[in-house]
mmCIF file of C-alpha atoms in Angstrom:
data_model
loop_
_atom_site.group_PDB
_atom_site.id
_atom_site.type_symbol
_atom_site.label_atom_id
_atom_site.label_comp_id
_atom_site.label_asym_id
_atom_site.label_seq_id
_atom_site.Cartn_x
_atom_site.Cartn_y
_atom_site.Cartn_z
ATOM 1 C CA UNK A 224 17.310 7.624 -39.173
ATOM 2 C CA UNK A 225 17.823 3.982 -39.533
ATOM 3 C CA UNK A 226 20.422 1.659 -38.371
ATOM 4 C CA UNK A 227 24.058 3.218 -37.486
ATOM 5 C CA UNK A 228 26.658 0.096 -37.270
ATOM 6 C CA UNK A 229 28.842 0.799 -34.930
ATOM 7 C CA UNK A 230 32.048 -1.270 -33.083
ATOM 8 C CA UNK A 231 32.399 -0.593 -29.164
ATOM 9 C CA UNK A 232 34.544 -2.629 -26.776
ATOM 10 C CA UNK A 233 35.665 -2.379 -23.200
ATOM 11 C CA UNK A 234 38.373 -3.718 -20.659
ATOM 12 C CA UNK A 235 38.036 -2.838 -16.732
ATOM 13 C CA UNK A 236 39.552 -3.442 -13.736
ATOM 14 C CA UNK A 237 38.119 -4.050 -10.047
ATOM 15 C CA UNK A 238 39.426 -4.104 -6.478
ATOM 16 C CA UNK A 239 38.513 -3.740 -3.092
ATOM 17 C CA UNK A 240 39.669 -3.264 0.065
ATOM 18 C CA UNK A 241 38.927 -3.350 3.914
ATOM 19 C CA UNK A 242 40.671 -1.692 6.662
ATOM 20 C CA UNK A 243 39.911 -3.200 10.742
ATOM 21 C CA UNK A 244 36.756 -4.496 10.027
ATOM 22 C CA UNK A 245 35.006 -0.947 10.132
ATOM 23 C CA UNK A 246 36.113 0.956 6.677
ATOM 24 C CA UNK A 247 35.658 -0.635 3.164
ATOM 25 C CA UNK A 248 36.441 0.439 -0.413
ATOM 26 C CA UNK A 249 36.011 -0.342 -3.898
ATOM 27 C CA UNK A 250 36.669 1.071 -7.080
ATOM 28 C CA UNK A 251 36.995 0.090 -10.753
ATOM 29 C CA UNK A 252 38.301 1.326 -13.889
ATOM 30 C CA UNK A 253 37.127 0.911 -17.508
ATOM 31 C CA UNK A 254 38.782 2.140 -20.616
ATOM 32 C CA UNK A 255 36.067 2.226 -24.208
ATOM 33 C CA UNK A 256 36.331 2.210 -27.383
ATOM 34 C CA UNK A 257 33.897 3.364 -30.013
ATOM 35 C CA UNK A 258 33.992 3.346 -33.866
ATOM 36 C CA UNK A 259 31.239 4.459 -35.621
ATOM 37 C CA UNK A 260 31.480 2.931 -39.334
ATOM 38 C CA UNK A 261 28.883 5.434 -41.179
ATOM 39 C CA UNK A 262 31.397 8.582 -40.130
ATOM 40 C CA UNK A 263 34.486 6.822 -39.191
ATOM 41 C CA UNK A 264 34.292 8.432 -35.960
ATOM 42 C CA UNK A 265 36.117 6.941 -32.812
ATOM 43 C CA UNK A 266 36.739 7.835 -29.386
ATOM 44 C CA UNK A 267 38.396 6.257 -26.370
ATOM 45 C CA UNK A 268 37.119 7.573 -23.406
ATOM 46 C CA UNK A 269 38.109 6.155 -19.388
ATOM 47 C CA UNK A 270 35.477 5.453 -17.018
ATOM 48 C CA UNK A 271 35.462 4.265 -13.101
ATOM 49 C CA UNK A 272 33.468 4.596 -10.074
ATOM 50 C CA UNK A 273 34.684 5.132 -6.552
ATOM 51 C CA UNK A 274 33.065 3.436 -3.085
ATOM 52 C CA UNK A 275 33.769 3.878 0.438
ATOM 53 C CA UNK A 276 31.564 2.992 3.092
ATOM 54 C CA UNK A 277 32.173 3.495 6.869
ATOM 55 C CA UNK A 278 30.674 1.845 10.089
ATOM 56 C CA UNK A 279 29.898 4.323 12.583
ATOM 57 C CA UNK A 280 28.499 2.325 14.631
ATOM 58 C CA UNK A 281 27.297 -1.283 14.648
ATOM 59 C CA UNK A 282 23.873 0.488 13.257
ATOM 60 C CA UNK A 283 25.131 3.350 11.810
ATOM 61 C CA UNK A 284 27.345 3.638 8.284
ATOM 62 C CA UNK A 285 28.282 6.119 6.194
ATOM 63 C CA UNK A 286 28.876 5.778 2.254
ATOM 64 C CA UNK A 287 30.247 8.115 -0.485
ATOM 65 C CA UNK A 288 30.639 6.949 -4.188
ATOM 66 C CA UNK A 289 31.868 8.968 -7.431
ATOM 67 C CA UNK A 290 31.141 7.224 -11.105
ATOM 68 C CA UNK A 291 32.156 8.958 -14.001
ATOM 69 C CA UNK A 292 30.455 7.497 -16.983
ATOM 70 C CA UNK A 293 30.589 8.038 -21.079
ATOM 71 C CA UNK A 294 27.335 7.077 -23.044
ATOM 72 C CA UNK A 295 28.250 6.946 -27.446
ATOM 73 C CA UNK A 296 24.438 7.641 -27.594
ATOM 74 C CA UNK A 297 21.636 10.353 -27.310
ATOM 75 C CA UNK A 298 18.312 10.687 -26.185
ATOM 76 C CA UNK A 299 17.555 13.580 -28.053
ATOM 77 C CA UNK A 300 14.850 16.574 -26.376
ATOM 78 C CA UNK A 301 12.767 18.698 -27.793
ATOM 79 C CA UNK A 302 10.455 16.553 -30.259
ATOM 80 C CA UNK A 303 7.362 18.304 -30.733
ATOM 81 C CA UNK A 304 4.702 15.579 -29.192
ATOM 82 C CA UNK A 305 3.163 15.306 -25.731
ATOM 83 C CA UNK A 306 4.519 12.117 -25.007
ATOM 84 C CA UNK A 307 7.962 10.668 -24.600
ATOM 85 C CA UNK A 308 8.686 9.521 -28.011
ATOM 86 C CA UNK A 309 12.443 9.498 -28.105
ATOM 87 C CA UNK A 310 14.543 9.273 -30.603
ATOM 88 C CA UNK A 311 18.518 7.848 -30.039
ATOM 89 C CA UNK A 312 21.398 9.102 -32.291
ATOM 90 C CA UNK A 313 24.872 8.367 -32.511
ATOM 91 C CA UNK A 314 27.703 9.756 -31.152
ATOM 92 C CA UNK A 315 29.974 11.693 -33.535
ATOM 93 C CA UNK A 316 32.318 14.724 -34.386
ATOM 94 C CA UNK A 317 29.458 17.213 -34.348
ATOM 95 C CA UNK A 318 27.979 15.272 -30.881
ATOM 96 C CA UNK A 319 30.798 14.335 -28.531
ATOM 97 C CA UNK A 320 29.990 11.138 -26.412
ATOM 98 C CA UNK A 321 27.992 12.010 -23.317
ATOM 99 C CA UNK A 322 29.663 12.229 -19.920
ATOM 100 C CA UNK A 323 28.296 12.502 -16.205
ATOM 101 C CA UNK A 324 29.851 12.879 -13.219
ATOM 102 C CA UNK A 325 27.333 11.463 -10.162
ATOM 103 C CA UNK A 326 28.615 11.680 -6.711
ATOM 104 C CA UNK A 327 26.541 10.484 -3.714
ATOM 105 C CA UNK A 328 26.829 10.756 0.511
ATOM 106 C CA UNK A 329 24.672 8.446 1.998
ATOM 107 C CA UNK A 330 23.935 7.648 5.946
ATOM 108 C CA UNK A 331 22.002 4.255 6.363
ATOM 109 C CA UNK A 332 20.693 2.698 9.891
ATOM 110 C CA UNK A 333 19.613 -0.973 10.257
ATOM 111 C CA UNK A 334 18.464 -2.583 14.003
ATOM 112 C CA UNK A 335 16.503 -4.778 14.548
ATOM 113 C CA UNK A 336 12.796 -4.522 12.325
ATOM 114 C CA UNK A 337 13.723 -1.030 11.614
ATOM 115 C CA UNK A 338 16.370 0.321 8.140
ATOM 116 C CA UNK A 339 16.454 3.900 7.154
ATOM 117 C CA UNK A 340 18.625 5.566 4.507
ATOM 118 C CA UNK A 341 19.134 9.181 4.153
ATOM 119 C CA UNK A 342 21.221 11.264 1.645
ATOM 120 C CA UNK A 343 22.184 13.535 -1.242
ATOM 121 C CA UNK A 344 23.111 13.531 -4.791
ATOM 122 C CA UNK A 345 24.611 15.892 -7.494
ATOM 123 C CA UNK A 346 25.010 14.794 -10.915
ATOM 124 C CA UNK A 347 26.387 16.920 -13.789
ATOM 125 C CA UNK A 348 26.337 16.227 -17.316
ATOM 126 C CA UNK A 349 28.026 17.422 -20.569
ATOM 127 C CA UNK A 350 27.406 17.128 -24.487
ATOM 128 C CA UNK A 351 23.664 16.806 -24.419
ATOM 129 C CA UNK A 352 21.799 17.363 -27.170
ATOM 130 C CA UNK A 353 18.707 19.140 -27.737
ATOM 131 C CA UNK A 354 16.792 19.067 -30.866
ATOM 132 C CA UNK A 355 15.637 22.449 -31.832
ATOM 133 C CA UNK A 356 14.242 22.534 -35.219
ATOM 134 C CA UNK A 357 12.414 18.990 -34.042
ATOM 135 C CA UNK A 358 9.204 20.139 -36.196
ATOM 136 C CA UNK A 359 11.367 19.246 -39.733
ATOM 137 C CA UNK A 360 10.888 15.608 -38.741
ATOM 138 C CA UNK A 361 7.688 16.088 -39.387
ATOM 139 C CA UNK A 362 7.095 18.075 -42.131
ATOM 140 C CA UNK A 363 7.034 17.485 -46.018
ATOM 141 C CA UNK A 364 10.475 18.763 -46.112
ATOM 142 C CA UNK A 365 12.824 15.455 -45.788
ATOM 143 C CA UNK A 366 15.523 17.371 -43.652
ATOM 144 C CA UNK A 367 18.498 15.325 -41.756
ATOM 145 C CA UNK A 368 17.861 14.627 -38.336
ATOM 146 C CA UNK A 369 20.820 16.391 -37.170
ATOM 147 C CA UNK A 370 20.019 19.254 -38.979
ATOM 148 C CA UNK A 371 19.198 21.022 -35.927
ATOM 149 C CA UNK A 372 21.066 19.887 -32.849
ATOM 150 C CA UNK A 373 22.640 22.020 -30.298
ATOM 151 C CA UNK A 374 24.705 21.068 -27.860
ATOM 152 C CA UNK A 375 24.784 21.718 -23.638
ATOM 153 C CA UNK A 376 24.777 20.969 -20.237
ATOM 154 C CA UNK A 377 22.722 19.471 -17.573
ATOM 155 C CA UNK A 378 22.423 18.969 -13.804
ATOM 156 C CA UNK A 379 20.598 16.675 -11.346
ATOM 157 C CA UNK A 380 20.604 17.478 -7.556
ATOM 158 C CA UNK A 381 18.753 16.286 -4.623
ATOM 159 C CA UNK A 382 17.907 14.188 -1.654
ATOM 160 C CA UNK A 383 16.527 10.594 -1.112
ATOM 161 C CA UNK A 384 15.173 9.292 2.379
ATOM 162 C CA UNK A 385 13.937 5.626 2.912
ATOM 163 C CA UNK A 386 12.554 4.256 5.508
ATOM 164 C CA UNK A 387 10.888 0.250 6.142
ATOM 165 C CA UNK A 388 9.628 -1.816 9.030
ATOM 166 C CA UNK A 389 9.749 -5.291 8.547
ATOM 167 C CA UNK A 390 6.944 -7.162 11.470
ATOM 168 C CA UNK A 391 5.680 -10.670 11.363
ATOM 169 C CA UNK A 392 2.329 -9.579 10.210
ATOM 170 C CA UNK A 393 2.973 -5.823 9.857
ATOM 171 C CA UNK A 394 5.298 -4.296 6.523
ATOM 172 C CA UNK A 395 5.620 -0.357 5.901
ATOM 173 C CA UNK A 396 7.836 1.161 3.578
ATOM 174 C CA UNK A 397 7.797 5.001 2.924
ATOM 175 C CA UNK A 398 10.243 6.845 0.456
ATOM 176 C CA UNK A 399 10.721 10.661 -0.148
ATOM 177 C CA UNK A 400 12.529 12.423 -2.855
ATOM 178 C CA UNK A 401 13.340 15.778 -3.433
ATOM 179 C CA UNK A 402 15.464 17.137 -6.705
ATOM 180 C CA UNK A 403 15.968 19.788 -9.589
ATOM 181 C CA UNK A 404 16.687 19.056 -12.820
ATOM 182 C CA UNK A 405 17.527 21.592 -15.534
ATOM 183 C CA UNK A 406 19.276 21.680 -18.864
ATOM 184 C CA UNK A 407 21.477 25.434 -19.500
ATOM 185 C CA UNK A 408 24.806 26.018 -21.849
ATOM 186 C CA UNK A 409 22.470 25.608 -25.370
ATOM 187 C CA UNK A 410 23.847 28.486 -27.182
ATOM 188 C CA UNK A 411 20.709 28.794 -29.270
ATOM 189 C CA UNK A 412 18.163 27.869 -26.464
ATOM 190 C CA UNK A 413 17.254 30.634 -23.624
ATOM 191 C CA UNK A 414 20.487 32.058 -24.553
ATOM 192 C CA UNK A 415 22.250 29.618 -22.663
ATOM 193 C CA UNK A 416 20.709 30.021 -19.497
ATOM 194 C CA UNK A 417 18.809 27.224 -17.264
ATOM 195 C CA UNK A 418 15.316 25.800 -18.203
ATOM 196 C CA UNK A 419 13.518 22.683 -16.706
ATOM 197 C CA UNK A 420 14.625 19.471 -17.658
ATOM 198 C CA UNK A 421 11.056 18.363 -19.464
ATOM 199 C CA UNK A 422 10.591 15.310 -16.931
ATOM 200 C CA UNK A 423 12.040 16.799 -13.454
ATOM 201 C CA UNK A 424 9.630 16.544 -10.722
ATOM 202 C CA UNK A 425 10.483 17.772 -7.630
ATOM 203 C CA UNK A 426 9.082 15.843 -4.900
ATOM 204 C CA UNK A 427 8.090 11.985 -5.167
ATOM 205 C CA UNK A 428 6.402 10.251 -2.312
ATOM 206 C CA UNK A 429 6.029 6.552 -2.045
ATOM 207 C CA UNK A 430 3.976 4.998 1.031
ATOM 208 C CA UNK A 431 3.355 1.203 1.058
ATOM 209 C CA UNK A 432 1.924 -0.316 3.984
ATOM 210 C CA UNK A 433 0.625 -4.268 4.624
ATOM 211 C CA UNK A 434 -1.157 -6.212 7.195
ATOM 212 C CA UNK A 435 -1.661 -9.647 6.873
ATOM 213 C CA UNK A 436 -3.387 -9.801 3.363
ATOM 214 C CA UNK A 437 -4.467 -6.346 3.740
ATOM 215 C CA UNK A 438 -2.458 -3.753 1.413
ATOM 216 C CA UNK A 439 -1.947 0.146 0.935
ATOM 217 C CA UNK A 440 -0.200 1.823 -1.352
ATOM 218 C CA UNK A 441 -0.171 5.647 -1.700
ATOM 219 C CA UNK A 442 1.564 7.559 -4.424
ATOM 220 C CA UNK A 443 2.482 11.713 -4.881
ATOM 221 C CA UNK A 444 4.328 13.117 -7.325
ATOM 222 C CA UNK A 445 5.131 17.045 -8.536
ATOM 223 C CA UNK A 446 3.720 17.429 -11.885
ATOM 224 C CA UNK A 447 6.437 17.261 -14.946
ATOM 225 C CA UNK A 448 6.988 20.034 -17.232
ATOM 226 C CA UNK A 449 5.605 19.927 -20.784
ATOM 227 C CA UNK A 450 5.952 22.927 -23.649
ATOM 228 C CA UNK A 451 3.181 25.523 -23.555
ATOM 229 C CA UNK A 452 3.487 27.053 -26.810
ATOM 230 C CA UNK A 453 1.696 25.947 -30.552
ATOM 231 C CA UNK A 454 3.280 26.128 -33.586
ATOM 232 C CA UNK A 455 1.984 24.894 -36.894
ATOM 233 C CA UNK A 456 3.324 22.500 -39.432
ATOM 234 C CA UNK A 457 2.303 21.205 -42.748
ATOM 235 C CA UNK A 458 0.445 17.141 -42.825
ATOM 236 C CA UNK A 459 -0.465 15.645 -46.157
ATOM 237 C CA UNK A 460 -3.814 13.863 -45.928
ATOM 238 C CA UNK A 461 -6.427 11.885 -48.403
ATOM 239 C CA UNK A 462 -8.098 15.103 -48.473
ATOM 240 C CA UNK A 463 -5.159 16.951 -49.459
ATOM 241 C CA UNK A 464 -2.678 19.111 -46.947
ATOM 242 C CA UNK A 465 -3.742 20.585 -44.068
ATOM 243 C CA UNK A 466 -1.683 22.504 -40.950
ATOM 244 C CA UNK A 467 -1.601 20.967 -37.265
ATOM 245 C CA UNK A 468 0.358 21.796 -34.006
ATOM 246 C CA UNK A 469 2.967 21.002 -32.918
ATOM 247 C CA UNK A 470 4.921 22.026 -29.348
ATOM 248 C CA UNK A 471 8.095 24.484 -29.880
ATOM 249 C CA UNK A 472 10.275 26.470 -26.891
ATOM 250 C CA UNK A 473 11.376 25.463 -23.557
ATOM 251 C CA UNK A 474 9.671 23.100 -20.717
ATOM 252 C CA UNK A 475 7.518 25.960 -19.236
ATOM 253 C CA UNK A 476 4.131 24.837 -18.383
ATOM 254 C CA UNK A 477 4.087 22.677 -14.815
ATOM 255 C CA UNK A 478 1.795 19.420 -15.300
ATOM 256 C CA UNK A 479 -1.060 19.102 -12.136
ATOM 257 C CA UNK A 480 0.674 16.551 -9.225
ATOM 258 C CA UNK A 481 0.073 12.852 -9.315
ATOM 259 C CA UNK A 482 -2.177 11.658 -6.379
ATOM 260 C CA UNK A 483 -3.179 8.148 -6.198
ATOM 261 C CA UNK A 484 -4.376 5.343 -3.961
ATOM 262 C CA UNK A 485 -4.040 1.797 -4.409
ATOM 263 C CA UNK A 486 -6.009 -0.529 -1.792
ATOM 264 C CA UNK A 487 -6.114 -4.328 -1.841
ATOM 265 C CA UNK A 488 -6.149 -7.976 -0.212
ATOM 266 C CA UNK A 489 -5.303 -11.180 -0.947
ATOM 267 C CA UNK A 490 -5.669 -14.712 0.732
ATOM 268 C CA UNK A 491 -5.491 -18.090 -0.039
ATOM 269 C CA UNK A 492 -7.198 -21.489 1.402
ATOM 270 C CA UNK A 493 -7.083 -25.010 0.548
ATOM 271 C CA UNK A 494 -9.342 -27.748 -0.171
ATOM 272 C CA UNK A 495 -7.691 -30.871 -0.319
ATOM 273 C CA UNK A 496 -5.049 -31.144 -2.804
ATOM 274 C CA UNK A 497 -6.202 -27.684 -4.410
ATOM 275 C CA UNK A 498 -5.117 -24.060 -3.619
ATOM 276 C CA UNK A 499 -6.870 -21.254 -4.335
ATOM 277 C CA UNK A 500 -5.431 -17.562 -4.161
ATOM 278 C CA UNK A 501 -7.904 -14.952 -4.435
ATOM 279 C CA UNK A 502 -6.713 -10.883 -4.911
ATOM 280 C CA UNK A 503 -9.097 -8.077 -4.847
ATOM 281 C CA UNK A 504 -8.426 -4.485 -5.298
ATOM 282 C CA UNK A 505 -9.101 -0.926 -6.061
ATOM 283 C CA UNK A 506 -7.031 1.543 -7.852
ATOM 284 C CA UNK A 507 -6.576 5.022 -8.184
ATOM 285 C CA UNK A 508 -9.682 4.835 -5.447
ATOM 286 C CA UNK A 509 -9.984 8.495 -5.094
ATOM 287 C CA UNK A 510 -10.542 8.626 -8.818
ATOM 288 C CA UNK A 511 -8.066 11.313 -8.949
ATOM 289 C CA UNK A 512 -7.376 13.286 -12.187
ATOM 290 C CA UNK A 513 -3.520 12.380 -12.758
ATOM 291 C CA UNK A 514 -3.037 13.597 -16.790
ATOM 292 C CA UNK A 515 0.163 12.380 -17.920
ATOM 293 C CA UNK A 516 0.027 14.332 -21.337
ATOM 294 C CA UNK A 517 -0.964 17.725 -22.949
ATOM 295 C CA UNK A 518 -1.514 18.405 -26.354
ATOM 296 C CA UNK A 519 -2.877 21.152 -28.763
ATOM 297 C CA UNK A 520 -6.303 20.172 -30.099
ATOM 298 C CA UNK A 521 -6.860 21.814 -33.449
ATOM 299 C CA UNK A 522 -10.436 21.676 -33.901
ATOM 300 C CA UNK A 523 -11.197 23.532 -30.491
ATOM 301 C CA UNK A 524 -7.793 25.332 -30.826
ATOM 302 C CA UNK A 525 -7.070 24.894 -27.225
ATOM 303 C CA UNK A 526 -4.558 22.861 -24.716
ATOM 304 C CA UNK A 527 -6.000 19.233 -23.502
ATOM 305 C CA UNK A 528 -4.639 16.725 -20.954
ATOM 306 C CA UNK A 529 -4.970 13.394 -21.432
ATOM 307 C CA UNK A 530 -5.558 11.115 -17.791
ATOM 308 C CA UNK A 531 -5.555 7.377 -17.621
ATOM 309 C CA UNK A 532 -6.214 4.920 -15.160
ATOM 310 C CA UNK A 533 -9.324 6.490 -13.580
ATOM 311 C CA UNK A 534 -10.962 3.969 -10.428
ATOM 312 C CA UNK A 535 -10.686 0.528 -11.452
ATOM 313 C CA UNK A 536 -11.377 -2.277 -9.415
ATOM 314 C CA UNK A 537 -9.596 -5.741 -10.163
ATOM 315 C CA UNK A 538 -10.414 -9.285 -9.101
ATOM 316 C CA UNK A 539 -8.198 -12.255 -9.794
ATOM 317 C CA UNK A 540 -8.655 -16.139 -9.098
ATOM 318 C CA UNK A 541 -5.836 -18.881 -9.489
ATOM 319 C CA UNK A 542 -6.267 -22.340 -8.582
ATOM 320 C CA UNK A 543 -2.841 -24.591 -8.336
ATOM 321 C CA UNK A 544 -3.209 -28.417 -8.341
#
């Protein structure tokens, strides 16, 4: 696509304010303006984000924040490869500036070794694109990258939970998400109705826990969603052109969960004016299949996942004069 030069300037505004010690609030406001110079396109678009946060109790507070937010970029979806390569556009006439609207309610608890957080979220977004006829980019065919955008809506909502113990020898820290994501409105997609965001995942566990030099560190996550169906375009090679596949349709296929272990330790001693730290460590100690990545192979004509990091011990040694 190449380089899009573009002018974009801001001017905000912030305040707070605190009422008897127990109530608190902040806010600011932002005004933008973008010019793109390839399309003469320009926008001005307001922005601000809203704060409050309430002591219940000496251990106890409640918090609830808005933010409305414009983006004069896009991430566009839908390129046919089973990784994240991503390509970012410009915002113009045809592909109004993104906007979200994010609002959060969050309890958090804090006395003495022990802080918890608990909460919800619900984000909603407008003018995303989606990149439906994402095989031209890689065909023989040298069609415009916004040949085939299309235009929608998106949503993010969920709940977050957090929880840490902070001991003289003794750390834990244990954090639980659950959330949908999903794109609908793409008048050209699903006939507008809602399909899977391509990276939601709907539950994320994170469990750390440490003693002394001793560490543990266990990780689950719901599988993303990839595209299950193969579609064929043309590839010019030294042995002349040839067809491969390429992914086309919605995020339909659900990826296996991610299940790993981490285990390690660490100490250091001295001997006389030197220091030595020494870290050992296993990962991914179950040796658990975690693929990341599905693709078509052409030569057994058949779906493949690709997995890294299988068990893999480490060792390092650092001396400090």
């Amino acid at each position: 696509a190449g380089a899009t030069p573009a002018v974009l300037g801001s001017v905000y505004v912030q305040a707070g304010y605190r009422l008897l010690k127990f109530a608190e609030m902040t806010g600011v406001l932002r005004g933008s303006y973008y010019y793109d110079c390839l399309t003469s396109f320009d926008s001005f678009d307001p922005e601000f984000s809203v704060r409050m946060k309430f002591d219940v109790i000496p251990s106890l507070s409640l918090e609830l924040s808005h933010d409305h937010m414009v983006q004069y970029y896009h991430t566009l979806e839908g390129l046919p490869v089973g990784w994240s390569l991503d390509m970012i556009v410009p915002a113009r006439d045809s592909m109004l500036p993104e906007k979200s609207d994010q609002s959060t309610l969050t309890f958090m608890y804090r006395k003495n070794r022990h802080s918890a957080s608990a909460g919800g979220f619900y984000k909603q977004m407008d003018n995303l694109v989606y990149n439906k006829y994402a095989q031209n980019l890689f065909s023989d065919v040298k069609a415009d990258w916004n040949s085939g955008m299309d235009i929608g809506k998106g949503r993010s909502y969920g709940a977050e939970f957090l929880y840490e113990y902070s001991g003289q020898d003794f750390y834990s820290r244990l954090s639980y998400t659950w959330s949908k994501s999903d794109r609908y409105g793409f008048a050209s997609i699903n006939e507008g109705r809602p399909f899977h965001a391509k990276f939601d995942r709907e539950h994320v566990l994170n469990a750390m826990f440490q003693w002394k030099g001793a560490t543990l560190n266990f990780i689950y996550q719901s599988g993303n969603w990839e595209n299950a169906a193969a579609q064929e375009y043309k590839v010019h090679t030294l042995e002349g052109e040839t067809t491969a596949q390429y992914f086309k349709g919605l995020n339909d296929f659900h990826m296996p969960d991610v299940i790993r272990l981490d285990l390690g330790y660490q100490f250091s001693f001295e001997t006389g004016k030197v220091s030595h730290d020494v870290s050992v460590g296993v990962c991914n100690v179950t040796n658990h299949f975690n693929p990341f990545m599905l693709y078509y192979d052409t030569e057994t004509e058949g779906w493949k996942m690709i997995s890294l990091l299988p068990i893999l011990p480490n060792f390092s040694y650092r001396i400090s004069f």
